[in-house]
PDB file of C-alpha atoms in Angstrom:
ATOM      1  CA  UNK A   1       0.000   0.000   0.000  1.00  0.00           C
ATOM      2  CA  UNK A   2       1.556   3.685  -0.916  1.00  0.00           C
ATOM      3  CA  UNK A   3       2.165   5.407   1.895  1.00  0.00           C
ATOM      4  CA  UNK A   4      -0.677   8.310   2.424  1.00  0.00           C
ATOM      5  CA  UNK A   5       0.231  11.269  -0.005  1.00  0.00           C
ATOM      6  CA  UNK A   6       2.065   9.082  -1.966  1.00  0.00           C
ATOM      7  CA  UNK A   7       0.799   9.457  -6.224  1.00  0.00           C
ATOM      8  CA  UNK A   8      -1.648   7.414  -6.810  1.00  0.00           C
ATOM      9  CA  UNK A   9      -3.399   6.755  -9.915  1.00  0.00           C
ATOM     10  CA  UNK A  10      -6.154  10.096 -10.557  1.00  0.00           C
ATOM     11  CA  UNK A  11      -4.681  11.113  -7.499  1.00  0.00           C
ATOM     12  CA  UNK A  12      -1.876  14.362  -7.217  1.00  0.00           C
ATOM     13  CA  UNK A  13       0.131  14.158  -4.186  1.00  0.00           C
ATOM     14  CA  UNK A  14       1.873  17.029  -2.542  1.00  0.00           C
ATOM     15  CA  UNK A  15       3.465  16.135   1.315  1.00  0.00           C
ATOM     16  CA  UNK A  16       0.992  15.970   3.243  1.00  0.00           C
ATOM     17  CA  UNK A  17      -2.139  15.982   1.478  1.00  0.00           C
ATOM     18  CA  UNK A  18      -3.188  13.973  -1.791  1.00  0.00           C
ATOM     19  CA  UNK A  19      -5.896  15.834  -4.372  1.00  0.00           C
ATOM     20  CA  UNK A  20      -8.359  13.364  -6.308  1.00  0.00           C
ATOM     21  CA  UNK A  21      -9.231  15.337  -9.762  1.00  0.00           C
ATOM     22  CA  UNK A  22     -12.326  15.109 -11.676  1.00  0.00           C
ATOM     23  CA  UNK A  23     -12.993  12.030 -14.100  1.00  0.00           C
ATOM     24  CA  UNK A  24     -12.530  13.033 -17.840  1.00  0.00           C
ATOM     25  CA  UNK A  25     -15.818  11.213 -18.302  1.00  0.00           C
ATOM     26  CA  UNK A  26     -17.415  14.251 -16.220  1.00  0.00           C
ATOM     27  CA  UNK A  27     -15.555  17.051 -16.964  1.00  0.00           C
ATOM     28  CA  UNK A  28     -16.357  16.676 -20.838  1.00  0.00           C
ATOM     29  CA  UNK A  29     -20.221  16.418 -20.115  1.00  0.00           C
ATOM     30  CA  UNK A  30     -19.713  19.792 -18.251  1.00  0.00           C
ATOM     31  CA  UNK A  31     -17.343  21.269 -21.390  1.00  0.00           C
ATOM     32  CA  UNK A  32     -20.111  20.112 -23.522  1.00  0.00           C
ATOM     33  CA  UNK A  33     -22.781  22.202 -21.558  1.00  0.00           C
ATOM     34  CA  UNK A  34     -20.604  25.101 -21.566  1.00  0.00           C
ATOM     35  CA  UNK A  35     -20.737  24.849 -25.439  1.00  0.00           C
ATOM     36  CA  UNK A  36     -24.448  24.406 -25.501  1.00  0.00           C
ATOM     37  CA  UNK A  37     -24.768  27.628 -23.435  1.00  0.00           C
ATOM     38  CA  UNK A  38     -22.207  29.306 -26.158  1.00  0.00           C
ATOM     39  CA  UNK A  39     -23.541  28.287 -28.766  1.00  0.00           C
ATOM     40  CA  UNK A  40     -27.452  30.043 -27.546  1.00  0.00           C
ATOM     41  CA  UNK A  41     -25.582  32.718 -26.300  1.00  0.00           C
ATOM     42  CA  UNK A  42     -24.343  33.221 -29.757  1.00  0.00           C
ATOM     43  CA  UNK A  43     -27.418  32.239 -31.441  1.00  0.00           C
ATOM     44  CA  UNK A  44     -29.049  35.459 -29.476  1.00  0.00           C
ATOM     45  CA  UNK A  45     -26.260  37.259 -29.854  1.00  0.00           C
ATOM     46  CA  UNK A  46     -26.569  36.942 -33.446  1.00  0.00           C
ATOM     47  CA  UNK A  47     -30.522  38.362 -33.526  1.00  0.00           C
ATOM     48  CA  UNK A  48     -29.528  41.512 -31.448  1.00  0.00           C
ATOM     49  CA  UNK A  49     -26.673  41.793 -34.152  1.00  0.00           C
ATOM     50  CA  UNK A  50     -29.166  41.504 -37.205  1.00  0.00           C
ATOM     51  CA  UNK A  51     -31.881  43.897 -35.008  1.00  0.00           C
ATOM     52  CA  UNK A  52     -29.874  46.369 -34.462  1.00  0.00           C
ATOM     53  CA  UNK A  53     -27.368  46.222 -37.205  1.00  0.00           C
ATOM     54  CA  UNK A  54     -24.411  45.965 -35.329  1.00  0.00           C
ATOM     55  CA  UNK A  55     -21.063  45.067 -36.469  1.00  0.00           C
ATOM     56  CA  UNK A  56     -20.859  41.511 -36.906  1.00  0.00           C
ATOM     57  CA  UNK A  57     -17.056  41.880 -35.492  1.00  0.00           C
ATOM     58  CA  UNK A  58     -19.193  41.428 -32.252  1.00  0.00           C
ATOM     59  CA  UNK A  59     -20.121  38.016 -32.718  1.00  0.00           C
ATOM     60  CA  UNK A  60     -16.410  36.992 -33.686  1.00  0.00           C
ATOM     61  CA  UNK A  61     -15.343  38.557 -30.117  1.00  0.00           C
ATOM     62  CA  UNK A  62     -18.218  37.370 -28.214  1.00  0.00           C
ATOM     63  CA  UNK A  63     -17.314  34.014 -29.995  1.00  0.00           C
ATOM     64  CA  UNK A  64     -13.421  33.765 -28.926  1.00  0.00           C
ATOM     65  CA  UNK A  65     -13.775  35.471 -25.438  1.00  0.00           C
ATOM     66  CA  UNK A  66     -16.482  32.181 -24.899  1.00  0.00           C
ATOM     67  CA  UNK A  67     -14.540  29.951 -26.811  1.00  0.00           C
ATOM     68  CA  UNK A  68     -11.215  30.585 -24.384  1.00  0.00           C
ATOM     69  CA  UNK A  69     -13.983  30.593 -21.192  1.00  0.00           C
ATOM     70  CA  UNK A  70     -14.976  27.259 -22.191  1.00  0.00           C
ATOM     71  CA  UNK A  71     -11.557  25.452 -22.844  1.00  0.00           C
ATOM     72  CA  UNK A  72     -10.331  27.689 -19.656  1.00  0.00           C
ATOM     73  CA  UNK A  73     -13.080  26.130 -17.658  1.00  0.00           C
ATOM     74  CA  UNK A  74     -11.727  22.576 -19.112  1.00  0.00           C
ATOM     75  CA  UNK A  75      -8.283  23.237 -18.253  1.00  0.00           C
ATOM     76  CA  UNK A  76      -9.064  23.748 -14.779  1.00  0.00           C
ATOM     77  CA  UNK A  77     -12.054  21.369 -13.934  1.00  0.00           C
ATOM     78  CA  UNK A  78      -9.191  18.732 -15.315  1.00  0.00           C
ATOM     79  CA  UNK A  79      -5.756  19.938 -13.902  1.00  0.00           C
ATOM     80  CA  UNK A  80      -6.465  22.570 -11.206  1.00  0.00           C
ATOM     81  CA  UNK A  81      -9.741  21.377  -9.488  1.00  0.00           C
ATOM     82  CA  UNK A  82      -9.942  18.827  -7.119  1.00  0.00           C
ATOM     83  CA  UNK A  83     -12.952  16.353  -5.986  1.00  0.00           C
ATOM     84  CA  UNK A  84     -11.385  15.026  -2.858  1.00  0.00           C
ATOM     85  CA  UNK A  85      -8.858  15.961  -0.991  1.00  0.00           C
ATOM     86  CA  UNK A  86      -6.934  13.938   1.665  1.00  0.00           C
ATOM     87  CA  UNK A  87      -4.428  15.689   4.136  1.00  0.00           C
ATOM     88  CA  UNK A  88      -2.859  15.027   7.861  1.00  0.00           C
ATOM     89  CA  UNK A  89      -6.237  16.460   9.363  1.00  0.00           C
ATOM     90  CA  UNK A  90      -9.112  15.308   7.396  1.00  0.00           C
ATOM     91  CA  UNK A  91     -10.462  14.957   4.234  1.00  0.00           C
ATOM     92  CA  UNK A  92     -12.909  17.632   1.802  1.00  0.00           C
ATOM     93  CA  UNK A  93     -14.859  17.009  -0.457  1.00  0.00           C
ATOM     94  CA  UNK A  94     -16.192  19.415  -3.435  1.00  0.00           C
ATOM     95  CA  UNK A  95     -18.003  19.126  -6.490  1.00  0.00           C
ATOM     96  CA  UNK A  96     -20.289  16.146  -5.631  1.00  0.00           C
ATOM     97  CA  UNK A  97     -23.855  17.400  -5.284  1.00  0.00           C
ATOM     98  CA  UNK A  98     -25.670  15.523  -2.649  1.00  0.00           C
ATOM     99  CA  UNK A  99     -22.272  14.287  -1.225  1.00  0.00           C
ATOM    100  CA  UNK A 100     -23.487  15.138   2.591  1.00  0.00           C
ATOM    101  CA  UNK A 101     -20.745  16.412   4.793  1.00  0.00           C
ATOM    102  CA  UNK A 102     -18.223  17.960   3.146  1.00  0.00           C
ATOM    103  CA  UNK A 103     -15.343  18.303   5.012  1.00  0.00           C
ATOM    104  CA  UNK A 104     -14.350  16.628   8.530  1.00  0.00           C
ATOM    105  CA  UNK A 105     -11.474  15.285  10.501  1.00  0.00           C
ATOM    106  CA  UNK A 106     -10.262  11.852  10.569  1.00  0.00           C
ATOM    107  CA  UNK A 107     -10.702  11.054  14.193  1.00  0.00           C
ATOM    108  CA  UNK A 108     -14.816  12.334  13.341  1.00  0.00           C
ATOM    109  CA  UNK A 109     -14.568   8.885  11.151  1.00  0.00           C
ATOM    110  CA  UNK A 110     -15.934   5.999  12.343  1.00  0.00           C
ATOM    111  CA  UNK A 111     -16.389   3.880   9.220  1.00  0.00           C
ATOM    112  CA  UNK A 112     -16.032   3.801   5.895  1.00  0.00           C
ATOM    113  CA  UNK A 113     -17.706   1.565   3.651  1.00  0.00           C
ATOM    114  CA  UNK A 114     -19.185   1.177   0.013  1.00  0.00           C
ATOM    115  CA  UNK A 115     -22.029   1.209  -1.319  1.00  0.00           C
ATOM    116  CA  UNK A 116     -24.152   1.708  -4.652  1.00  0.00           C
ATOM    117  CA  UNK A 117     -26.931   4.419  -4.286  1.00  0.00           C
ATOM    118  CA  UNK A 118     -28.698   4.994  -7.173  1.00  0.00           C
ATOM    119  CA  UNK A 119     -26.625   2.420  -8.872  1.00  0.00           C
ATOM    120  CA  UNK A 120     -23.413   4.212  -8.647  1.00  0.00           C
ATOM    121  CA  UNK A 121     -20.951   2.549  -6.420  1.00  0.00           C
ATOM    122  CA  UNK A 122     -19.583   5.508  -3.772  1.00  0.00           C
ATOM    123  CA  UNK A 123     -17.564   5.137  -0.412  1.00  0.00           C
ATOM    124  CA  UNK A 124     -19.429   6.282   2.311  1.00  0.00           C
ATOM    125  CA  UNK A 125     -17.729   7.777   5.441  1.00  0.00           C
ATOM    126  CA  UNK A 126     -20.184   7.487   8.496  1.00  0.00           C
ATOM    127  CA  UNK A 127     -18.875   9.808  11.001  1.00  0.00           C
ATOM    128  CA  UNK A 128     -19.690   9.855  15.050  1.00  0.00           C
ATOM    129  CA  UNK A 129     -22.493  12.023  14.944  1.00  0.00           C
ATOM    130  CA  UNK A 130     -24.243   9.792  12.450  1.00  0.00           C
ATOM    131  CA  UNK A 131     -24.038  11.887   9.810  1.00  0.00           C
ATOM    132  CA  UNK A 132     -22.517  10.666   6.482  1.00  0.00           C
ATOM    133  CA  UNK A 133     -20.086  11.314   3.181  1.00  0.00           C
ATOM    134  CA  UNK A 134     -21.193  10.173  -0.069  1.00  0.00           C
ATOM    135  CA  UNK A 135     -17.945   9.710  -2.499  1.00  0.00           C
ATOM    136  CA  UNK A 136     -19.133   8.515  -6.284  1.00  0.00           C
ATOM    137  CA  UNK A 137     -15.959   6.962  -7.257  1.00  0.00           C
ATOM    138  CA  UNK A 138     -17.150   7.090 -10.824  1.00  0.00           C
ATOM    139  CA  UNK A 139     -16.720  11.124 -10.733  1.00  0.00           C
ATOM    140  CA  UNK A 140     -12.571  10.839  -9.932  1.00  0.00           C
ATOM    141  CA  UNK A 141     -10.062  10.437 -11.839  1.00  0.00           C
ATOM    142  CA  UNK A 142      -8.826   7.284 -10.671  1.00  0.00           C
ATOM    143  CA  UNK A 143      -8.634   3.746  -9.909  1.00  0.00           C
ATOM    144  CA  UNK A 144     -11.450   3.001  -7.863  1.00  0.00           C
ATOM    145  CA  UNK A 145      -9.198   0.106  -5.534  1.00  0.00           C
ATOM    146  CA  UNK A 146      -6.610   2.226  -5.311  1.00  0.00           C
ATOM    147  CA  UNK A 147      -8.478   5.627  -4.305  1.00  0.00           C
ATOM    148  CA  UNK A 148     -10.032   2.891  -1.282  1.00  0.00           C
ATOM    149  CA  UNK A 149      -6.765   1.880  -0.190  1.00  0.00           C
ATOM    150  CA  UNK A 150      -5.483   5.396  -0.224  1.00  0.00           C
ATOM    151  CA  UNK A 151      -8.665   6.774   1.731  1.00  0.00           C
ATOM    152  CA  UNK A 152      -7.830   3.216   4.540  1.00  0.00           C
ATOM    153  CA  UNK A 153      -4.145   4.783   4.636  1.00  0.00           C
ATOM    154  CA  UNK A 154      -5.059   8.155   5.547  1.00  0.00           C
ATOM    155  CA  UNK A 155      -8.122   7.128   7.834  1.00  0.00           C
ATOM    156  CA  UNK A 156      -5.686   4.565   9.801  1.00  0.00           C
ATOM    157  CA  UNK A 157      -2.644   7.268  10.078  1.00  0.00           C
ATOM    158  CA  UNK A 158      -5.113  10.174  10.723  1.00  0.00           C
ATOM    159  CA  UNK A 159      -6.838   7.906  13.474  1.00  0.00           C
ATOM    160  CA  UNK A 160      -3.584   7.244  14.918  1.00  0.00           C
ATOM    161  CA  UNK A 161      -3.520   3.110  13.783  1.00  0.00           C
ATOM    162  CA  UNK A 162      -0.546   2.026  12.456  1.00  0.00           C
ATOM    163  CA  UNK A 163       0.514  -1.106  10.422  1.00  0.00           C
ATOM    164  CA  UNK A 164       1.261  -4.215  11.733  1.00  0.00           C
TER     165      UNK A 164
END
């Protein structure tokens, strides 16, 4: 087993802390939304043009200035933003709507398990207080077994277990 903050696959380490970035699979569905809301933005753009016979130079900068938004927003929902993060303290999660808690410590943990709601298999973290964290596995980018034995590493560490 890698050592906590140790690479893993989908996963960026830095000491201390490991980052677990968005699946491809979901970041292009959200690209592809961005276009669809360029490409209406455009479409209207284009009747206020013809109305009030503007320059059509406008729809060429309106155009590119989207255009870069859209592959900027790509660049950093796959490079830059992270779903989960794992550090010495606890663990955050972001991005996942409906995930439940979003951020706690590791010694708030008191088990972690999987599970399949809605059909999509997810980790769930059930802390003391009962509440829980939902973690779709299918929205990182990375293997699902090894994002689970990363996740035991830092739970067992951050709980104060060690090996035997």
């Amino acid at each position: 087993m890698p050592a906590p903050g140790a690479p893993t696959a989908g996963g960026s380490a830095h000491p201390g802390r490991a980052d677990y970035r968005l699946s491809p699979a979901l970041a292009a569905r959200l690209v592809g939304l961005l276009l669809l809301v360029l490409a209406v933005v455009l479409f209207a753009m284009t009747a206020v043009v013809a109305v009030l016979d503007l320059t059509p130079d406008l729809l060429v900068l309106v155009a590119a200035l989207g255009l870069i938004g859209v592959f900027g927003t790509g660049y950093l929902l796959t490079r830059r933003a992270y779903v989960v993060r794992f550090d010495d303290e606890g663990y955050r999660v972001r991005l996942v709507r409906g995930a439940g808690v979003d951020a706690a410590r590791w010694k708030d943990v008191e088990d972690a398990g999987t599970s399949a709601p809605r059909g999509v298999p997810a980790v769930v973290l059930t802390l003391k207080d009962g509440r829980t964290t939902t973690i779709p596995v299918a929205a990182l980018a990375a293997d699902r077994d090894a994002f689970v034995r990363d996740l035991q590493g830092w739970l067992q560490r951050g709980q104060g277990l060690r090996p035997l």
